[in-house]
Amino acid sequence: MFYTGGLSFNFARNPYYRNSYAYAATHSIPGYVPPGYNALRTTLLQKERTHVEGLLKPIKDFWLKNGVSIVSDGWSDPQRRPLINIMVVLDGDPVFIKAIDGSGEFKDKHYIAGVLKDAIKEIGHEKIVQVITDNASVMKAAGSLIEVADTRFASVIVMLKRFKLIKRYLQAMAISDQWASYREDDVGKAQKVKDLILSDLWWDNIDYILEFTAPIYDMLRIADTDKSCLHLMYEMWDSMIEKVKAVIYQHEGLEDDQHSSFWNVVYDILIDRWTKNCTPLHCLAHSLNPKYYSIEWLLENPKRITPHRDYEISMEMSKYLDRHFEDGNELSVVKFEFTAFSGGRFPSPAALTDRRNEEYIHTATQMWDIGGDSWNESDIHGGAGILESATLTLDELELEAIVIGNASTSATTSESEVRSGFVTCQK
């Protein structure tokens, strides 16, 4: 089974596989006949396909509602046959549709376009949002599609990493006798390539490029997984930008507050990209991650602050909540819960209203400006007598009488005494 049937060696670790042999060795199974060749390739195969289609039905039911992407990629099987995979992807749930054997076919743009059109018809054009292929020139040439766009994933960085890995072999190639055979096609280009491969300065530049792009590459690698990372993106971008700056400034021998023309160019590119990708949802997810309120995380960098103290994050998060919770009461409850979670409040135009609803009425500082030290909770329910003084102004006769009364013990009322009487009245 393993050597001729193509089973993976990992299958031998399956406990059910091992138990089946143990059972067969100790029990007789009278009347059992294993499925034959014809049954395996006809009726049993059809039943298995029906079973798989039943498992896929809950996923396919959402295709029309949410729209899907057709993903196509070329590869070769163990027999070296050129295959074209067709898959459908929706919200991280890929479904394999079919593999097309391209043996004997001239795979030009017309052939590729035909393959993809057939896939669109099979799935249903009304369900298709986009078609994604690799960067092969024949794929780009199949312009009967919606749009042709590059889908590189840090391909330049990957290539430079590969150069570093095979540096010694590249240099050996450039100084070999066989290198002269390449000079017949383009002597100038061959000499330039040789000069670069043997140049220490060129390799130093590659080292520098890989060093300051490493934080960017690492972040892209983390984001390009099926694992949930939305709650990490905002901080990853901030940390990545700081790391890139540190590498560039160290390379140029600059202090943190000095000017770097190259860093300014890189910074503008990174910020422009982040501005296009950052959404209020990123800020909300960042704000709800307990990690970013921990002492350990804050102490890693003196510039770090908790999310609720970051004006930009709080404003963007407020935008999301304002759009998501149309009911004002629900919105107030959500903001109250976030305040309890973060220990802070929203620095938004509605912050004063939120603070009144959350603190002025419900917390230990409730009604702080009513009645002063002599106020107690029963005054709210038992009468408004204590509130009368709270509404007085300097223009009212009652207040004037109180001030004069406080000063009547002296023939001459000093300014400090008048102020003292006024403060007493206000209290």
XYZ file of C-alpha atoms in Angstrom:
427
model
C 0.000 0.000 0.000
C 2.784 2.411 0.889
C 5.217 1.700 -1.927
C 2.786 1.062 -4.794
C -0.441 2.651 -3.584
C 1.031 6.087 -2.900
C 0.004 6.208 0.762
C 1.868 8.640 2.980
C 4.173 7.167 5.640
C 2.276 9.308 8.169
C -0.696 7.012 7.646
C 1.173 4.328 9.617
C 0.803 6.556 12.694
C -2.977 6.485 12.457
C -4.333 4.548 15.464
C -7.279 3.232 13.439
C -4.882 1.814 10.858
C -2.939 -0.041 13.556
C -6.093 -1.233 15.313
C -7.500 -2.657 12.080
C -4.491 -4.926 11.667
C -4.612 -5.964 15.311
C -8.312 -6.798 14.969
C -7.846 -8.725 11.739
C -4.997 -10.729 13.295
C -7.082 -11.872 16.272
C -10.576 -12.227 14.769
C -12.078 -14.084 11.887
C -14.519 -12.109 9.727
C -16.582 -14.738 7.924
C -18.274 -13.684 4.746
C -16.348 -10.420 4.373
C -15.190 -9.686 0.861
C -13.128 -6.547 0.195
C -14.474 -4.215 -2.495
C -13.424 -5.171 -5.957
C -11.844 -3.152 -8.722
C -15.067 -2.370 -10.575
C -16.958 -1.350 -7.425
C -14.121 0.931 -6.300
C -14.090 2.821 -9.601
C -17.859 2.989 -10.183
C -20.620 2.657 -7.596
C -18.495 3.133 -4.474
C -16.700 6.071 -6.042
C -20.011 7.694 -6.921
C -21.290 7.177 -3.371
C -18.136 8.744 -1.955
C -18.497 11.715 -4.276
C -22.104 12.173 -3.147
C -20.919 12.039 0.457
C -18.237 14.696 -0.152
C -20.715 16.928 -2.008
C -22.968 16.723 1.057
C -20.095 17.874 3.265
C -19.380 20.796 0.933
C -22.990 21.939 0.600
C -22.973 24.239 3.700
C -19.935 26.025 2.266
C -21.303 26.308 -1.275
C -24.593 27.731 0.005
C -22.742 30.957 0.874
C -21.054 31.343 -2.507
C -23.877 33.286 -4.141
C -24.507 35.474 -1.098
C -20.913 36.505 -0.371
C -19.118 35.972 -3.678
C -15.996 33.870 -4.211
C -12.535 34.050 -5.740
C -11.326 31.586 -8.352
C -7.682 30.743 -7.686
C -5.584 29.033 -10.357
C -2.013 27.763 -10.147
C 0.166 25.508 -12.246
C 2.238 22.571 -10.974
C 3.507 19.123 -11.944
C 2.493 15.771 -10.465
C 4.964 12.938 -9.637
C 4.698 11.767 -13.259
C 5.819 15.255 -14.384
C 2.484 15.969 -16.042
C 1.686 19.712 -16.223
C -1.478 20.355 -14.219
C -3.605 23.456 -13.709
C -5.399 23.573 -10.356
C -8.757 25.306 -10.072
C -9.927 26.231 -6.557
C -12.644 28.409 -5.066
C -11.910 30.464 -1.938
C -14.347 32.197 0.402
C -13.395 33.496 3.865
C -10.487 31.121 4.254
C -12.488 28.042 3.166
C -10.811 26.797 -0.043
C -12.609 24.173 -2.089
C -10.712 22.202 -4.716
C -12.700 22.061 -7.949
C -10.504 20.150 -10.387
C -7.019 19.674 -11.833
C -6.661 19.956 -15.605
C -3.994 17.883 -17.347
C -2.284 20.116 -19.863
C -0.138 17.394 -21.441
C 0.135 17.873 -25.175
C -1.555 21.281 -25.068
C 0.010 24.494 -26.312
C -0.555 26.606 -23.237
C -0.862 30.057 -24.767
C -3.141 32.865 -23.616
C -6.101 31.454 -25.554
C -5.815 28.066 -23.868
C -5.508 29.605 -20.375
C -8.423 31.968 -20.996
C -10.535 29.029 -22.133
C -9.695 27.012 -19.006
C -10.635 29.888 -16.724
C -13.826 30.680 -18.651
C -14.906 27.049 -18.338
C -14.286 27.234 -14.579
C -16.371 30.417 -14.346
C -19.243 28.770 -16.227
C -19.043 25.656 -14.039
C -19.168 27.633 -10.788
C -21.557 30.322 -12.023
C -20.501 33.789 -13.164
C -22.919 35.440 -10.732
C -20.888 34.024 -7.811
C -17.463 35.162 -9.017
C -15.864 38.276 -7.547
C -12.355 37.914 -8.942
C -9.919 35.515 -10.593
C -6.441 35.190 -9.096
C -3.528 33.573 -10.968
C 0.247 33.541 -10.684
C 2.596 35.954 -12.456
C 3.342 33.775 -15.471
C 3.395 35.817 -18.670
C 0.777 33.593 -20.277
C -1.558 34.296 -17.355
C -1.094 38.047 -17.773
C -1.744 37.716 -21.481
C -5.137 36.095 -20.912
C -6.784 39.535 -20.911
C -10.287 38.298 -21.428
C -10.451 38.393 -17.594
C -11.665 41.219 -15.365
C -8.254 42.752 -14.708
C -4.619 41.741 -14.846
C -2.576 42.664 -11.781
C 0.696 41.592 -10.228
C 0.383 39.312 -7.186
C 3.968 39.423 -5.951
C 4.728 38.558 -2.366
C 8.014 40.302 -1.620
C 9.509 38.559 -4.666
C 12.482 40.924 -4.842
C 13.368 40.245 -1.203
C 12.970 36.511 -1.731
C 15.319 36.692 -4.716
C 17.948 38.649 -2.771
C 17.736 36.112 0.045
C 18.379 33.424 -2.522
C 21.384 35.354 -3.859
C 22.855 35.432 -0.348
C 22.294 31.723 0.073
C 24.130 30.817 -3.140
C 26.670 33.664 -3.067
C 29.694 31.367 -3.185
C 28.314 29.427 -6.140
C 27.452 32.581 -8.074
C 30.982 33.881 -7.639
C 32.433 30.539 -8.699
C 30.239 30.629 -11.797
C 31.349 34.147 -12.736
C 35.039 33.271 -12.635
C 34.699 29.909 -14.340
C 35.880 29.246 -17.878
C 32.317 28.445 -18.946
C 31.240 32.023 -18.174
C 32.795 33.127 -21.444
C 30.092 31.241 -23.344
C 27.484 33.694 -22.068
C 29.404 36.642 -23.447
C 28.488 35.805 -27.019
C 24.866 36.918 -26.500
C 25.549 40.224 -24.757
C 29.154 40.981 -23.868
C 28.348 44.182 -22.002
C 25.642 42.634 -19.853
C 27.756 39.579 -19.061
C 30.644 41.758 -17.888
C 28.332 43.917 -15.743
C 26.823 40.856 -14.061
C 30.291 39.459 -13.379
C 31.483 42.763 -11.904
C 28.484 42.926 -9.591
C 28.775 39.329 -8.406
C 32.441 39.846 -7.553
C 31.904 43.273 -5.935
C 32.057 43.421 -2.134
C 30.185 46.726 -2.232
C 27.306 45.103 -4.148
C 27.008 42.338 -1.572
C 27.157 44.913 1.233
C 24.249 46.723 -0.386
C 22.282 43.475 -0.541
C 22.992 42.914 3.153
C 21.714 46.421 3.923
C 18.574 45.992 1.839
C 17.753 42.691 3.507
C 18.445 44.167 6.927
C 16.121 47.177 6.741
C 13.413 45.279 4.854
C 13.491 42.332 7.296
C 10.876 43.888 9.652
C 8.581 44.527 6.667
C 9.056 40.997 5.333
C 8.483 39.430 8.752
C 5.252 41.369 9.220
C 3.985 40.329 5.785
C 4.769 36.706 6.581
C 2.745 36.881 9.790
C -0.181 38.562 8.051
C -0.127 36.058 5.174
C -1.429 33.159 7.261
C -4.805 31.699 8.122
C -4.340 32.612 11.788
C -6.296 35.525 13.203
C -4.020 38.574 13.449
C -6.378 41.553 13.109
C -5.851 42.415 16.790
C -2.076 42.543 16.214
C -1.873 44.585 12.997
C -1.849 48.122 14.421
C 0.969 47.399 16.852
C 2.875 45.355 14.253
C 2.848 48.318 11.876
C 4.059 50.694 14.591
C 6.825 48.339 15.689
C 7.821 47.571 12.115
C 8.235 51.244 11.234
C 10.365 51.850 14.342
C 12.562 48.835 13.542
C 13.107 49.959 9.942
C 14.089 53.441 11.144
C 16.511 52.012 13.711
C 18.316 49.966 11.045
C 18.580 52.892 8.623
C 19.760 55.342 11.288
C 22.337 52.873 12.604
C 23.628 52.295 9.066
C 23.932 56.042 8.469
C 25.398 56.726 11.920
C 22.657 59.185 12.871
C 21.011 60.041 16.167
C 17.274 59.604 16.526
C 16.559 63.340 16.135
C 18.754 63.873 13.061
C 17.570 64.119 9.460
C 17.829 61.254 6.952
C 16.700 61.811 3.370
C 16.547 58.083 2.674
C 14.475 57.394 5.788
C 12.039 60.135 4.803
C 11.436 58.399 1.466
C 10.948 54.993 3.110
C 8.748 56.492 5.824
C 6.447 58.188 3.304
C 6.013 54.888 1.433
C 5.207 52.953 4.607
C 2.800 55.568 5.954
C 1.026 55.861 2.600
C 0.556 52.103 2.530
C -0.637 51.942 6.141
C -3.051 54.826 5.599
C -4.705 52.891 2.780
C -4.987 49.709 4.856
C -5.716 50.945 8.366
C -9.411 50.954 9.237
C -11.421 51.768 12.374
C -11.786 48.013 12.838
C -7.996 47.676 13.232
C -8.097 50.305 15.969
C -11.006 48.598 17.714
C -9.249 45.229 17.659
C -6.064 46.847 18.980
C -7.983 48.543 21.793
C -9.597 45.289 22.902
C -6.326 43.367 23.215
C -5.372 43.125 26.929
C -1.710 42.777 25.953
C -1.458 46.476 25.123
C -2.534 47.476 28.634
C 0.052 45.321 30.391
C 3.002 46.803 32.264
C 5.376 44.392 30.522
C 4.422 45.613 27.041
C 4.464 49.284 28.027
C 7.933 49.027 29.581
C 9.438 47.547 26.416
C 9.433 51.004 24.823
C 9.134 54.354 26.655
C 7.112 55.756 23.736
C 4.298 53.250 24.178
C 0.970 54.244 25.669
C -2.200 52.304 26.315
C -4.757 52.311 23.469
C -7.337 54.408 25.320
C -4.748 57.177 25.781
C -3.902 57.248 22.060
C -6.034 59.948 20.443
C -5.920 58.516 16.910
C -6.807 54.980 18.008
C -9.647 56.164 20.223
C -11.129 58.408 17.534
C -11.050 55.648 14.911
C -12.523 53.156 17.342
C -15.304 55.607 18.149
C -16.059 55.918 14.434
C -16.530 52.171 14.176
C -18.763 51.958 17.245
C -20.848 54.939 16.122
C -21.491 53.244 12.777
C -22.089 49.785 14.193
C -24.386 50.669 17.096
C -27.174 52.861 15.741
C -29.156 52.660 18.968
C -27.911 55.347 21.342
C -28.606 53.282 24.454
C -26.634 50.317 23.138
C -23.774 52.617 22.189
C -23.671 54.083 25.695
C -23.580 50.603 27.234
C -20.731 49.548 24.942
C -18.695 52.647 25.743
C -19.366 52.189 29.448
C -18.101 48.613 29.214
C -14.993 49.724 27.344
C -14.330 52.380 29.977
C -14.515 49.708 32.656
C -12.212 47.462 30.600
C -9.551 50.038 29.795
C -9.729 52.295 32.825
C -10.033 55.303 30.505
C -12.562 57.103 28.344
C -13.129 58.229 24.765
C -11.366 61.483 23.780
C -14.063 62.227 21.229
C -16.598 65.077 20.854
C -19.125 62.895 22.671
C -16.749 62.249 25.584
C -18.354 64.812 27.878
C -21.769 63.298 27.300
C -20.399 59.822 27.931
C -18.661 61.015 31.071
C -21.863 62.552 32.386
C -23.857 59.378 31.687
C -21.180 57.147 33.201
C -19.666 59.135 36.066
C -21.871 62.133 36.895
C -24.878 59.971 37.652
C -23.635 56.464 38.409
C -20.259 56.639 40.185
C -18.799 57.860 43.473
C -18.398 61.388 42.052
C -22.085 61.662 41.196
C -23.630 65.153 41.449
C -20.213 66.562 42.446
C -21.270 70.142 41.704
C -24.576 70.055 43.616
C -24.767 71.017 47.265
C -21.102 70.739 48.184
C -19.955 68.992 51.339
C -23.362 69.149 53.008
C -25.100 67.194 50.229
C -26.190 63.628 50.622
C -28.126 61.245 48.403
C -31.384 61.749 50.314
C -31.449 65.377 49.223
C -32.200 64.285 45.677
C -35.339 62.502 46.767
C -36.281 64.475 49.866
C -36.499 67.985 48.538
C -34.763 70.744 46.630
C -34.027 73.043 49.567
C -30.295 72.588 49.399
C -30.349 73.273 45.661
C -31.615 76.830 46.059
C -28.177 78.235 46.885
C -26.683 76.380 43.977
C -28.678 78.495 41.522
C -27.743 81.879 42.989
C -25.638 84.379 41.102
C -23.891 87.571 42.152
C -26.761 89.558 40.703
C -29.371 88.082 43.046
C -30.513 89.942 46.166
C -30.365 86.848 48.350
C -26.677 86.405 47.610
C -25.985 90.073 48.239
C -27.702 89.803 51.626
C -25.564 86.815 52.575
C -22.346 88.615 51.625
C -23.373 91.743 53.528
C -24.409 89.635 56.504
C -21.005 88.023 56.662
C -19.358 91.425 56.637
C -21.667 93.119 59.192
C -19.390 92.422 62.139
C -16.954 95.036 60.862
C -17.564 98.620 59.975
C -15.174 98.322 57.086
C -15.429 95.217 54.950
C -12.131 94.175 53.437
C -11.852 92.608 50.052
C -10.647 89.344 51.565
C -13.668 89.223 53.839
C -16.026 89.765 50.939
C -14.295 86.990 49.019
C -14.562 84.781 52.106
C -18.270 85.430 52.352
C -18.713 84.690 48.645
C -16.861 81.385 48.907
C -18.908 80.401 51.916
C -22.096 81.150 50.017
C -20.948 79.157 47.009
C -20.193 76.206 49.217
